[in-house]
Amino acid sequence: MGFLFLAFAALGLFAVLCNITSAAGQVICALLKYIVLPFGLFLSICYIIKFGL
């Protein structure tokens, strides 16, 4: 009985870790999409305006 409880506890912990990892991945993707990418495009446009192609 103790082994079964331990197995279910480990499975639950694994599920929680998967959810945390998934949430962190979504946050990182949102940061890349809405902050890093527009800022990079802005810097690229400024570079092209200043120095040309």
Coordinates of N, CA and C in Angstrom, one line a residue:
M1 N 0.8 -1.2 0.0 CA 0.0 0.0 0.0 C 0.9 1.3 0.0
G2 N 2.0 1.2 0.8 CA 2.8 2.4 0.8 C 3.5 2.6 -0.5
F3 N 3.9 1.5 -1.2 CA 4.5 1.7 -2.5 C 3.6 2.3 -3.5
L4 N 2.3 1.9 -3.5 CA 1.3 2.5 -4.4 C 1.1 4.0 -4.1
F5 N 1.0 4.4 -2.8 CA 0.9 5.8 -2.5 C 2.1 6.6 -3.0
L6 N 3.3 6.0 -2.8 CA 4.5 6.6 -3.3 C 4.5 6.8 -4.8
A7 N 4.1 5.8 -5.5 CA 4.0 5.9 -7.0 C 3.1 7.0 -7.4
F8 N 1.9 7.1 -6.8 CA 0.9 8.1 -7.1 C 1.4 9.5 -6.8
A9 N 2.2 9.6 -5.7 CA 2.7 10.9 -5.2 C 3.8 11.3 -6.3
A10 N 4.6 10.4 -6.7 CA 5.6 10.7 -7.7 C 5.0 11.1 -9.0
L11 N 3.9 10.4 -9.4 CA 3.2 10.8 -10.6 C 2.6 12.2 -10.5
G12 N 2.0 12.5 -9.4 CA 1.5 13.8 -9.2 C 2.5 14.9 -9.2
L13 N 3.7 14.6 -8.6 CA 4.8 15.6 -8.6 C 5.3 15.8 -10.1
F14 N 5.3 14.8 -10.8 CA 5.7 14.9 -12.2 C 4.7 15.7 -13.0
A15 N 3.4 15.5 -12.7 CA 2.4 16.3 -13.4 C 2.5 17.8 -13.1
V16 N 2.8 18.1 -11.8 CA 2.9 19.5 -11.4 C 4.2 20.1 -12.1
L17 N 5.3 19.4 -12.1 CA 6.5 19.9 -12.8 C 6.2 20.1 -14.3
C18 N 5.5 19.3 -14.9 CA 5.1 19.5 -16.3 C 4.3 20.7 -16.5
N19 N 3.3 21.0 -15.6 CA 2.5 22.2 -15.7 C 3.4 23.4 -15.5
I20 N 4.3 23.4 -14.6 CA 5.1 24.6 -14.3 C 6.0 24.8 -15.5
T21 N 6.6 23.7 -16.1 CA 7.4 23.9 -17.3 C 6.6 24.4 -18.5
S22 N 5.4 24.0 -18.7 CA 4.6 24.4 -19.7 C 4.3 25.9 -19.6
A23 N 3.9 26.3 -18.4 CA 3.6 27.7 -18.1 C 4.9 28.6 -18.3
A24 N 6.0 28.1 -17.9 CA 7.3 28.9 -18.1 C 7.5 29.0 -19.6
G25 N 7.3 28.0 -20.4 CA 7.5 28.0 -21.8 C 6.6 29.0 -22.5
Q26 N 5.3 29.1 -22.0 CA 4.4 30.1 -22.6 C 4.8 31.5 -22.3
V27 N 5.3 31.7 -21.1 CA 5.8 33.0 -20.7 C 7.0 33.5 -21.6
I28 N 7.9 32.5 -21.8 CA 9.1 32.8 -22.6 C 8.7 33.1 -24.0
C29 N 7.7 32.4 -24.6 CA 7.3 32.6 -25.9 C 6.6 34.0 -26.0
A30 N 5.8 34.3 -25.0 CA 5.1 35.6 -25.1 C 6.2 36.8 -25.0
L31 N 7.2 36.6 -24.2 CA 8.2 37.6 -24.1 C 9.0 37.7 -25.4
L32 N 9.3 36.6 -26.1 CA 10.0 36.7 -27.4 C 9.1 37.3 -28.4
K33 N 7.8 37.0 -28.4 CA 6.9 37.4 -29.5 C 6.6 38.9 -29.3
Y34 N 6.3 39.4 -28.1 CA 5.8 40.7 -27.9 C 6.9 41.8 -27.5
I35 N 8.0 41.3 -27.0 CA 9.0 42.3 -26.6 C 10.3 42.2 -27.4
V36 N 10.9 41.0 -27.5 CA 12.2 40.8 -28.1 C 12.1 41.0 -29.6
L37 N 11.1 40.4 -30.3 CA 11.0 40.5 -31.7 C 10.7 42.0 -32.2
P38 N 9.7 42.7 -31.6 CA 9.5 44.1 -32.0 C 10.7 45.0 -31.8
F39 N 11.4 44.8 -30.6 CA 12.6 45.6 -30.3 C 13.7 45.3 -31.3
G40 N 13.9 44.0 -31.7 CA 14.9 43.7 -32.7 C 14.5 44.3 -34.1
L41 N 13.3 44.2 -34.4 CA 12.9 44.9 -35.7 C 13.1 46.4 -35.7
F42 N 12.8 47.0 -34.5 CA 13.0 48.4 -34.4 C 14.5 48.8 -34.5
L43 N 15.4 48.0 -33.9 CA 16.8 48.2 -34.0 C 17.3 48.0 -35.4
S44 N 16.7 47.0 -36.1 CA 17.1 46.7 -37.5 C 16.7 47.9 -38.4
I45 N 15.5 48.4 -38.2 CA 15.1 49.5 -39.0 C 16.0 50.8 -38.7
C46 N 16.3 51.0 -37.5 CA 17.2 52.1 -37.2 C 18.5 52.0 -37.8
Y47 N 19.1 50.8 -37.8 CA 20.4 50.5 -38.4 C 20.3 50.7 -39.9
I48 N 19.3 50.3 -40.5 CA 19.1 50.5 -42.0 C 19.0 52.0 -42.3
I49 N 18.3 52.7 -41.5 CA 18.1 54.1 -41.7 C 19.4 54.8 -41.6
K50 N 20.2 54.5 -40.5 CA 21.4 55.2 -40.2 C 22.6 54.8 -41.2
F51 N 22.7 53.5 -41.5 CA 23.9 53.1 -42.3 C 23.5 52.6 -43.7
G52 N 22.2 52.4 -44.0 CA 21.8 51.9 -45.3 C 22.0 50.4 -45.3
L53 N 21.6 49.8 -46.4 CA 21.8 48.3 -46.6 C 23.2 48.1 -47.1

